[in-house]
Amino acid sequence: MSLLSKGKKIVAVARNFAAHARELNNPVPVKPVFFLKPTSSYIFQGSSIQVPSTCKALHHEVELGVIIGKRCRDIKKSEVFEHIGGYVLALDMTARDIQDRAKAAKLPWAVAKGYDTFCPVSSFLTKTQIPNPHDIELWLKVDGLLKQKGNTNLMLNDIPTLISVISSIFTLEEGDCVLTGTPEGVGAVKEGQTITAGITGLCEMRFPVVARAPPHKEILAKL
Amino acid sequence: MSLLSKGKKIVAVARNFAAHARELNNPVPVKPVFFLKPTSSYIFQGSSIQVPSTCKALHHEVELGVIIGKRCRDIKKSEVFEHIGGYVLALDMTARDIQDRAKAAKLPWAVAKGYDTFCPVSSFLTKTQIPNPHDIELWLKVDGLLKQKGNTNLMLNDIPTLISVISSIFTLEEGDCVLTGTPEGVGAVKEGQTITAGITGLCEMRFPVVARAPPHKEILAKL
Ligand SMILES: [Mg+2]
Ligand SMILES: [Mg+2]
Ligand SMILES: [Mg+2]
């Protein structure tokens, strides 16, 4: 059983890169903003990202995911690195139109962020492979065209801050994943396109985007 | 290993009782509104509910929790009951002040709903013990004073509707929990008080409320 498959939650950080917060006309937050994605949204290379029939603007967000190695509750920043088990490259796929409607109605983000296939991840990366997670370059292309490229040294709140703060709210358990935010350049992808993303010099992954069949008619009225 | 401890997520439904939606001045929704709580928020009788130092209005919401017995993805309403493994009585504890600030800023509900100890649950209830989950009476008292009492026949969206709709968004897995919404009468509890809650004629549970120690100083500025 891999470390990731033991995990029970994905805690994601919104607006952790100033240029990305600004590109969506959001305020740059002083305090980190957290949301949850369900682990049922994970997919691995070989699977496709599915666009829900109710989503007209599926956005890509390339992010570094930190995989927890040991239970964390109320840990200090100085204790964070010893609790990290490793890393993944991740896509925080977002139904931007559904999220925008949720925000306008002051409703939760869970659906907009949580559909099945909305968290594609790379294979596991060890701490030896990423000796300094605050100095790696993340990139993402759609059909070979570069859309996102940014260094993790631009994070507003660094990994020790994020994980110590999260551990004061939710206990983090072995295999849980913390998504650390996306650099600027997010945008829409459509069925038929292919996303490639990587960490420069370290890994690369590839996910085709396909349409998801609409749900049963009896369900449609409730979506 | 109990069914609940195998689960990886808690999917909760907001405003599924009209009188409760109205008591918080929220619109009564046509479509169900879902959010996620992490399984790290579960506690069982013998533990206490902890009020975070950052929360000035911790609210109780008594709810029926449905525990998934078999993986559900795109299931029809008629298939829902065979996928149910059993039930729990649950408290959807909510940091109402934190939630109100999140809503005003169009931010996620995850923190307001997800702190450790924010999902106290009863022992497992079998389908034989609850032959009709749409006709049971939930009640909740604070220090012996009745605050909530309502029949599950008042749900706006019933369990087959909720679970079939959720299964079209997030795959539900064995042990996942669906919280089905709270009847009217929610309100604040403070440290030193005790919540008792039950299903009339079936079960009763008891949770003291205590203060949680504030987090490290280096974290406080980020909360
Ligand atoms: Mg993101
Ligand atoms: Mg949320
Ligand atoms: Mg509730």
mmCIF file with all atom_site columns, N, CA, C and O in Angstrom, chain A residues 17-52:
data_model
loop_
_atom_site.group_PDB
_atom_site.id
_atom_site.type_symbol
_atom_site.label_atom_id
_atom_site.label_alt_id
_atom_site.label_comp_id
_atom_site.label_asym_id
_atom_site.label_entity_id
_atom_site.label_seq_id
_atom_site.pdbx_PDB_ins_code
_atom_site.Cartn_x
_atom_site.Cartn_y
_atom_site.Cartn_z
_atom_site.occupancy
_atom_site.B_iso_or_equiv
_atom_site.pdbx_formal_charge
_atom_site.auth_seq_id
_atom_site.auth_comp_id
_atom_site.auth_asym_id
_atom_site.auth_atom_id
_atom_site.pdbx_PDB_model_num
ATOM 1   N N  . PHE A 1 17 ? 0.135   32.122 -4.135  1.00 0.00 ? 17 PHE A N  1
ATOM 2   C CA . PHE A 1 17 ? 1.083   32.831 -4.992  1.00 0.00 ? 17 PHE A CA 1
ATOM 3   C C  . PHE A 1 17 ? 0.407   34.150 -5.349  1.00 0.00 ? 17 PHE A C  1
ATOM 4   O O  . PHE A 1 17 ? -0.714  34.147 -5.878  1.00 0.00 ? 17 PHE A O  1
ATOM 5   N N  . ALA A 1 18 ? 1.051   35.259 -5.054  1.00 0.00 ? 18 ALA A N  1
ATOM 6   C CA . ALA A 1 18 ? 0.409   36.574 -5.211  1.00 0.00 ? 18 ALA A CA 1
ATOM 7   C C  . ALA A 1 18 ? -0.072  36.808 -6.643  1.00 0.00 ? 18 ALA A C  1
ATOM 8   O O  . ALA A 1 18 ? -1.188  37.293 -6.860  1.00 0.00 ? 18 ALA A O  1
ATOM 9   N N  . ALA A 1 19 ? 0.747   36.425 -7.632  1.00 0.00 ? 19 ALA A N  1
ATOM 10  C CA . ALA A 1 19 ? 0.384   36.714 -9.025  1.00 0.00 ? 19 ALA A CA 1
ATOM 11  C C  . ALA A 1 19 ? -0.870  35.919 -9.422  1.00 0.00 ? 19 ALA A C  1
ATOM 12  O O  . ALA A 1 19 ? -1.678  36.395 -10.221 1.00 0.00 ? 19 ALA A O  1
ATOM 13  N N  . HIS A 1 20 ? -1.042  34.719 -8.863  1.00 0.00 ? 20 HIS A N  1
ATOM 14  C CA . HIS A 1 20 ? -2.240  33.939 -9.160  1.00 0.00 ? 20 HIS A CA 1
ATOM 15  C C  . HIS A 1 20 ? -3.471  34.544 -8.491  1.00 0.00 ? 20 HIS A C  1
ATOM 16  O O  . HIS A 1 20 ? -4.558  34.614 -9.080  1.00 0.00 ? 20 HIS A O  1
ATOM 17  N N  . ALA A 1 21 ? -3.350  34.981 -7.250  1.00 0.00 ? 21 ALA A N  1
ATOM 18  C CA . ALA A 1 21 ? -4.492  35.628 -6.578  1.00 0.00 ? 21 ALA A CA 1
ATOM 19  C C  . ALA A 1 21 ? -4.953  36.814 -7.425  1.00 0.00 ? 21 ALA A C  1
ATOM 20  O O  . ALA A 1 21 ? -6.144  36.984 -7.690  1.00 0.00 ? 21 ALA A O  1
ATOM 21  N N  . ARG A 1 22 ? -3.987  37.605 -7.892  1.00 0.00 ? 22 ARG A N  1
ATOM 22  C CA . ARG A 1 22 ? -4.339  38.807 -8.662  1.00 0.00 ? 22 ARG A CA 1
ATOM 23  C C  . ARG A 1 22 ? -4.967  38.468 -10.008 1.00 0.00 ? 22 ARG A C  1
ATOM 24  O O  . ARG A 1 22 ? -5.881  39.157 -10.458 1.00 0.00 ? 22 ARG A O  1
ATOM 25  N N  . GLU A 1 23 ? -4.513  37.391 -10.671 1.00 0.00 ? 23 GLU A N  1
ATOM 26  C CA . GLU A 1 23 ? -5.043  37.096 -12.005 1.00 0.00 ? 23 GLU A CA 1
ATOM 27  C C  . GLU A 1 23 ? -6.531  36.732 -11.948 1.00 0.00 ? 23 GLU A C  1
ATOM 28  O O  . GLU A 1 23 ? -7.238  36.851 -12.933 1.00 0.00 ? 23 GLU A O  1
ATOM 29  N N  . LEU A 1 24 ? -7.016  36.249 -10.780 1.00 0.00 ? 24 LEU A N  1
ATOM 30  C CA . LEU A 1 24 ? -8.441  35.950 -10.637 1.00 0.00 ? 24 LEU A CA 1
ATOM 31  C C  . LEU A 1 24 ? -9.174  37.075 -9.901  1.00 0.00 ? 24 LEU A C  1
ATOM 32  O O  . LEU A 1 24 ? -10.299 36.901 -9.434  1.00 0.00 ? 24 LEU A O  1
ATOM 33  N N  . ASN A 1 25 ? -8.522  38.240 -9.803  1.00 0.00 ? 25 ASN A N  1
ATOM 34  C CA . ASN A 1 25 ? -9.119  39.398 -9.116  1.00 0.00 ? 25 ASN A CA 1
ATOM 35  C C  . ASN A 1 25 ? -9.498  39.099 -7.680  1.00 0.00 ? 25 ASN A C  1
ATOM 36  O O  . ASN A 1 25 ? -10.504 39.586 -7.161  1.00 0.00 ? 25 ASN A O  1
ATOM 37  N N  . ASN A 1 26 ? -8.692  38.252 -7.022  1.00 0.00 ? 26 ASN A N  1
ATOM 38  C CA . ASN A 1 26 ? -8.911  37.967 -5.613  1.00 0.00 ? 26 ASN A CA 1
ATOM 39  C C  . ASN A 1 26 ? -7.912  38.772 -4.786  1.00 0.00 ? 26 ASN A C  1
ATOM 40  O O  . ASN A 1 26 ? -6.796  39.037 -5.238  1.00 0.00 ? 26 ASN A O  1
ATOM 41  N N  . PRO A 1 27 ? -8.292  39.139 -3.548  1.00 0.00 ? 27 PRO A N  1
ATOM 42  C CA . PRO A 1 27 ? -7.319  39.790 -2.678  1.00 0.00 ? 27 PRO A CA 1
ATOM 43  C C  . PRO A 1 27 ? -6.174  38.819 -2.362  1.00 0.00 ? 27 PRO A C  1
ATOM 44  O O  . PRO A 1 27 ? -6.373  37.608 -2.316  1.00 0.00 ? 27 PRO A O  1
ATOM 45  N N  . VAL A 1 28 ? -4.967  39.355 -2.177  1.00 0.00 ? 28 VAL A N  1
ATOM 46  C CA . VAL A 1 28 ? -3.839  38.533 -1.745  1.00 0.00 ? 28 VAL A CA 1
ATOM 47  C C  . VAL A 1 28 ? -3.969  38.369 -0.224  1.00 0.00 ? 28 VAL A C  1
ATOM 48  O O  . VAL A 1 28 ? -3.932  39.357 0.496   1.00 0.00 ? 28 VAL A O  1
ATOM 49  N N  . PRO A 1 29 ? -4.204  37.157 0.242   1.00 0.00 ? 29 PRO A N  1
ATOM 50  C CA . PRO A 1 29 ? -4.531  37.003 1.666   1.00 0.00 ? 29 PRO A CA 1
ATOM 51  C C  . PRO A 1 29 ? -3.287  37.062 2.555   1.00 0.00 ? 29 PRO A C  1
ATOM 52  O O  . PRO A 1 29 ? -2.201  36.672 2.150   1.00 0.00 ? 29 PRO A O  1
ATOM 53  N N  . VAL A 1 30 ? -3.467  37.593 3.760   1.00 0.00 ? 30 VAL A N  1
ATOM 54  C CA . VAL A 1 30 ? -2.406  37.576 4.763   1.00 0.00 ? 30 VAL A CA 1
ATOM 55  C C  . VAL A 1 30 ? -2.375  36.187 5.412   1.00 0.00 ? 30 VAL A C  1
ATOM 56  O O  . VAL A 1 30 ? -1.327  35.599 5.648   1.00 0.00 ? 30 VAL A O  1
ATOM 57  N N  . LYS A 1 31 ? -3.566  35.689 5.691   1.00 0.00 ? 31 LYS A N  1
ATOM 58  C CA . LYS A 1 31 ? -3.690  34.384 6.351   1.00 0.00 ? 31 LYS A CA 1
ATOM 59  C C  . LYS A 1 31 ? -3.988  33.325 5.304   1.00 0.00 ? 31 LYS A C  1
ATOM 60  O O  . LYS A 1 31 ? -4.755  33.581 4.372   1.00 0.00 ? 31 LYS A O  1
ATOM 61  N N  . PRO A 1 32 ? -3.430  32.149 5.422   1.00 0.00 ? 32 PRO A N  1
ATOM 62  C CA . PRO A 1 32 ? -3.702  31.127 4.400   1.00 0.00 ? 32 PRO A CA 1
ATOM 63  C C  . PRO A 1 32 ? -5.180  30.712 4.410   1.00 0.00 ? 32 PRO A C  1
ATOM 64  O O  . PRO A 1 32 ? -5.822  30.671 5.460   1.00 0.00 ? 32 PRO A O  1
ATOM 65  N N  . VAL A 1 33 ? -5.703  30.436 3.220   1.00 0.00 ? 33 VAL A N  1
ATOM 66  C CA . VAL A 1 33 ? -7.098  30.015 3.034   1.00 0.00 ? 33 VAL A CA 1
ATOM 67  C C  . VAL A 1 33 ? -7.071  28.528 2.670   1.00 0.00 ? 33 VAL A C  1
ATOM 68  O O  . VAL A 1 33 ? -6.438  28.150 1.678   1.00 0.00 ? 33 VAL A O  1
ATOM 69  N N  . PHE A 1 34 ? -7.749  27.693 3.449   1.00 0.00 ? 34 PHE A N  1
ATOM 70  C CA . PHE A 1 34 ? -7.713  26.255 3.225   1.00 0.00 ? 34 PHE A CA 1
ATOM 71  C C  . PHE A 1 34 ? -9.056  25.727 2.730   1.00 0.00 ? 34 PHE A C  1
ATOM 72  O O  . PHE A 1 34 ? -10.109 26.227 3.116   1.00 0.00 ? 34 PHE A O  1
ATOM 73  N N  . PHE A 1 35 ? -9.000  24.699 1.892   1.00 0.00 ? 35 PHE A N  1
ATOM 74  C CA . PHE A 1 35 ? -10.215 23.939 1.550   1.00 0.00 ? 35 PHE A CA 1
ATOM 75  C C  . PHE A 1 35 ? -9.838  22.476 1.436   1.00 0.00 ? 35 PHE A C  1
ATOM 76  O O  . PHE A 1 35 ? -8.646  22.118 1.484   1.00 0.00 ? 35 PHE A O  1
ATOM 77  N N  . LEU A 1 36 ? -10.864 21.637 1.324   1.00 0.00 ? 36 LEU A N  1
ATOM 78  C CA . LEU A 1 36 ? -10.658 20.182 1.268   1.00 0.00 ? 36 LEU A CA 1
ATOM 79  C C  . LEU A 1 36 ? -11.043 19.649 -0.096  1.00 0.00 ? 36 LEU A C  1
ATOM 80  O O  . LEU A 1 36 ? -12.022 20.097 -0.696  1.00 0.00 ? 36 LEU A O  1
ATOM 81  N N  . LYS A 1 37 ? -10.274 18.695 -0.584  1.00 0.00 ? 37 LYS A N  1
ATOM 82  C CA . LYS A 1 37 ? -10.664 17.883 -1.732  1.00 0.00 ? 37 LYS A CA 1
ATOM 83  C C  . LYS A 1 37 ? -10.748 16.443 -1.237  1.00 0.00 ? 37 LYS A C  1
ATOM 84  O O  . LYS A 1 37 ? -9.946  16.028 -0.395  1.00 0.00 ? 37 LYS A O  1
ATOM 85  N N  . PRO A 1 38 ? -11.692 15.651 -1.738  1.00 0.00 ? 38 PRO A N  1
ATOM 86  C CA . PRO A 1 38 ? -11.774 14.254 -1.291  1.00 0.00 ? 38 PRO A CA 1
ATOM 87  C C  . PRO A 1 38 ? -10.713 13.403 -2.016  1.00 0.00 ? 38 PRO A C  1
ATOM 88  O O  . PRO A 1 38 ? -10.352 13.693 -3.157  1.00 0.00 ? 38 PRO A O  1
ATOM 89  N N  . THR A 1 39 ? -10.242 12.354 -1.350  1.00 0.00 ? 39 THR A N  1
ATOM 90  C CA . THR A 1 39 ? -9.234  11.483 -1.969  1.00 0.00 ? 39 THR A CA 1
ATOM 91  C C  . THR A 1 39 ? -9.825  10.691 -3.141  1.00 0.00 ? 39 THR A C  1
ATOM 92  O O  . THR A 1 39 ? -9.067  10.145 -3.944  1.00 0.00 ? 39 THR A O  1
ATOM 93  N N  . SER A 1 40 ? -11.157 10.657 -3.244  1.00 0.00 ? 40 SER A N  1
ATOM 94  C CA . SER A 1 40 ? -11.791 10.028 -4.412  1.00 0.00 ? 40 SER A CA 1
ATOM 95  C C  . SER A 1 40 ? -11.516 10.811 -5.690  1.00 0.00 ? 40 SER A C  1
ATOM 96  O O  . SER A 1 40 ? -11.825 10.325 -6.784  1.00 0.00 ? 40 SER A O  1
ATOM 97  N N  . SER A 1 41 ? -10.920 11.978 -5.581  1.00 0.00 ? 41 SER A N  1
ATOM 98  C CA . SER A 1 41 ? -10.603 12.763 -6.784  1.00 0.00 ? 41 SER A CA 1
ATOM 99  C C  . SER A 1 41 ? -9.217  12.449 -7.354  1.00 0.00 ? 41 SER A C  1
ATOM 100 O O  . SER A 1 41 ? -8.865  12.956 -8.416  1.00 0.00 ? 41 SER A O  1
ATOM 101 N N  . TYR A 1 42 ? -8.429  11.610 -6.681  1.00 0.00 ? 42 TYR A N  1
ATOM 102 C CA . TYR A 1 42 ? -7.101  11.249 -7.213  1.00 0.00 ? 42 TYR A CA 1
ATOM 103 C C  . TYR A 1 42 ? -7.224  10.436 -8.500  1.00 0.00 ? 42 TYR A C  1
ATOM 104 O O  . TYR A 1 42 ? -8.058  9.524  -8.592  1.00 0.00 ? 42 TYR A O  1
ATOM 105 N N  . ILE A 1 43 ? -6.369  10.739 -9.473  1.00 0.00 ? 43 ILE A N  1
ATOM 106 C CA . ILE A 1 43 ? -6.104  9.808  -10.572 1.00 0.00 ? 43 ILE A CA 1
ATOM 107 C C  . ILE A 1 43 ? -4.599  9.799  -10.835 1.00 0.00 ? 43 ILE A C  1
ATOM 108 O O  . ILE A 1 43 ? -3.888  10.758 -10.464 1.00 0.00 ? 43 ILE A O  1
ATOM 109 N N  . PHE A 1 44 ? -4.139  8.745  -11.494 1.00 0.00 ? 44 PHE A N  1
ATOM 110 C CA . PHE A 1 44 ? -2.719  8.572  -11.788 1.00 0.00 ? 44 PHE A CA 1
ATOM 111 C C  . PHE A 1 44 ? -2.548  8.476  -13.301 1.00 0.00 ? 44 PHE A C  1
ATOM 112 O O  . PHE A 1 44 ? -3.518  8.229  -14.024 1.00 0.00 ? 44 PHE A O  1
ATOM 113 N N  . GLN A 1 45 ? -1.300  8.668  -13.768 1.00 0.00 ? 45 GLN A N  1
ATOM 114 C CA . GLN A 1 45 ? -1.057  8.625  -15.210 1.00 0.00 ? 45 GLN A CA 1
ATOM 115 C C  . GLN A 1 45 ? -1.624  7.329  -15.787 1.00 0.00 ? 45 GLN A C  1
ATOM 116 O O  . GLN A 1 45 ? -1.496  6.255  -15.193 1.00 0.00 ? 45 GLN A O  1
ATOM 117 N N  . GLY A 1 46 ? -2.253  7.441  -16.961 1.00 0.00 ? 46 GLY A N  1
ATOM 118 C CA . GLY A 1 46 ? -2.965  6.302  -17.539 1.00 0.00 ? 46 GLY A CA 1
ATOM 119 C C  . GLY A 1 46 ? -4.474  6.529  -17.482 1.00 0.00 ? 46 GLY A C  1
ATOM 120 O O  . GLY A 1 46 ? -5.214  5.952  -18.269 1.00 0.00 ? 46 GLY A O  1
ATOM 121 N N  . SER A 1 47 ? -4.918  7.394  -16.547 1.00 0.00 ? 47 SER A N  1
ATOM 122 C CA . SER A 1 47 ? -6.339  7.776  -16.481 1.00 0.00 ? 47 SER A CA 1
ATOM 123 C C  . SER A 1 47 ? -6.516  9.158  -17.107 1.00 0.00 ? 47 SER A C  1
ATOM 124 O O  . SER A 1 47 ? -5.542  9.885  -17.322 1.00 0.00 ? 47 SER A O  1
ATOM 125 N N  . SER A 1 48 ? -7.783  9.511  -17.353 1.00 0.00 ? 48 SER A N  1
ATOM 126 C CA . SER A 1 48 ? -8.094  10.807 -17.965 1.00 0.00 ? 48 SER A CA 1
ATOM 127 C C  . SER A 1 48 ? -8.815  11.712 -16.982 1.00 0.00 ? 48 SER A C  1
ATOM 128 O O  . SER A 1 48 ? -9.531  11.246 -16.095 1.00 0.00 ? 48 SER A O  1
ATOM 129 N N  . ILE A 1 49 ? -8.649  12.999 -17.181 1.00 0.00 ? 49 ILE A N  1
ATOM 130 C CA . ILE A 1 49 ? -9.421  14.011 -16.444 1.00 0.00 ? 49 ILE A CA 1
ATOM 131 C C  . ILE A 1 49 ? -10.787 14.101 -17.120 1.00 0.00 ? 49 ILE A C  1
ATOM 132 O O  . ILE A 1 49 ? -10.876 14.258 -18.333 1.00 0.00 ? 49 ILE A O  1
ATOM 133 N N  . GLN A 1 50 ? -11.848 14.002 -16.328 1.00 0.00 ? 50 GLN A N  1
ATOM 134 C CA . GLN A 1 50 ? -13.200 14.036 -16.896 1.00 0.00 ? 50 GLN A CA 1
ATOM 135 C C  . GLN A 1 50 ? -13.842 15.397 -16.632 1.00 0.00 ? 50 GLN A C  1
ATOM 136 O O  . GLN A 1 50 ? -13.902 15.851 -15.486 1.00 0.00 ? 50 GLN A O  1
ATOM 137 N N  . VAL A 1 51 ? -14.373 16.014 -17.682 1.00 0.00 ? 51 VAL A N  1
ATOM 138 C CA . VAL A 1 51 ? -15.092 17.285 -17.533 1.00 0.00 ? 51 VAL A CA 1
ATOM 139 C C  . VAL A 1 51 ? -16.546 16.949 -17.208 1.00 0.00 ? 51 VAL A C  1
ATOM 140 O O  . VAL A 1 51 ? -17.226 16.330 -18.026 1.00 0.00 ? 51 VAL A O  1
ATOM 141 N N  . PRO A 1 52 ? -17.048 17.341 -16.019 1.00 0.00 ? 52 PRO A N  1
ATOM 142 C CA . PRO A 1 52 ? -18.457 17.059 -15.703 1.00 0.00 ? 52 PRO A CA 1
ATOM 143 C C  . PRO A 1 52 ? -19.365 17.763 -16.707 1.00 0.00 ? 52 PRO A C  1
ATOM 144 O O  . PRO A 1 52 ? -19.029 18.861 -17.180 1.00 0.00 ? 52 PRO A O  1
#
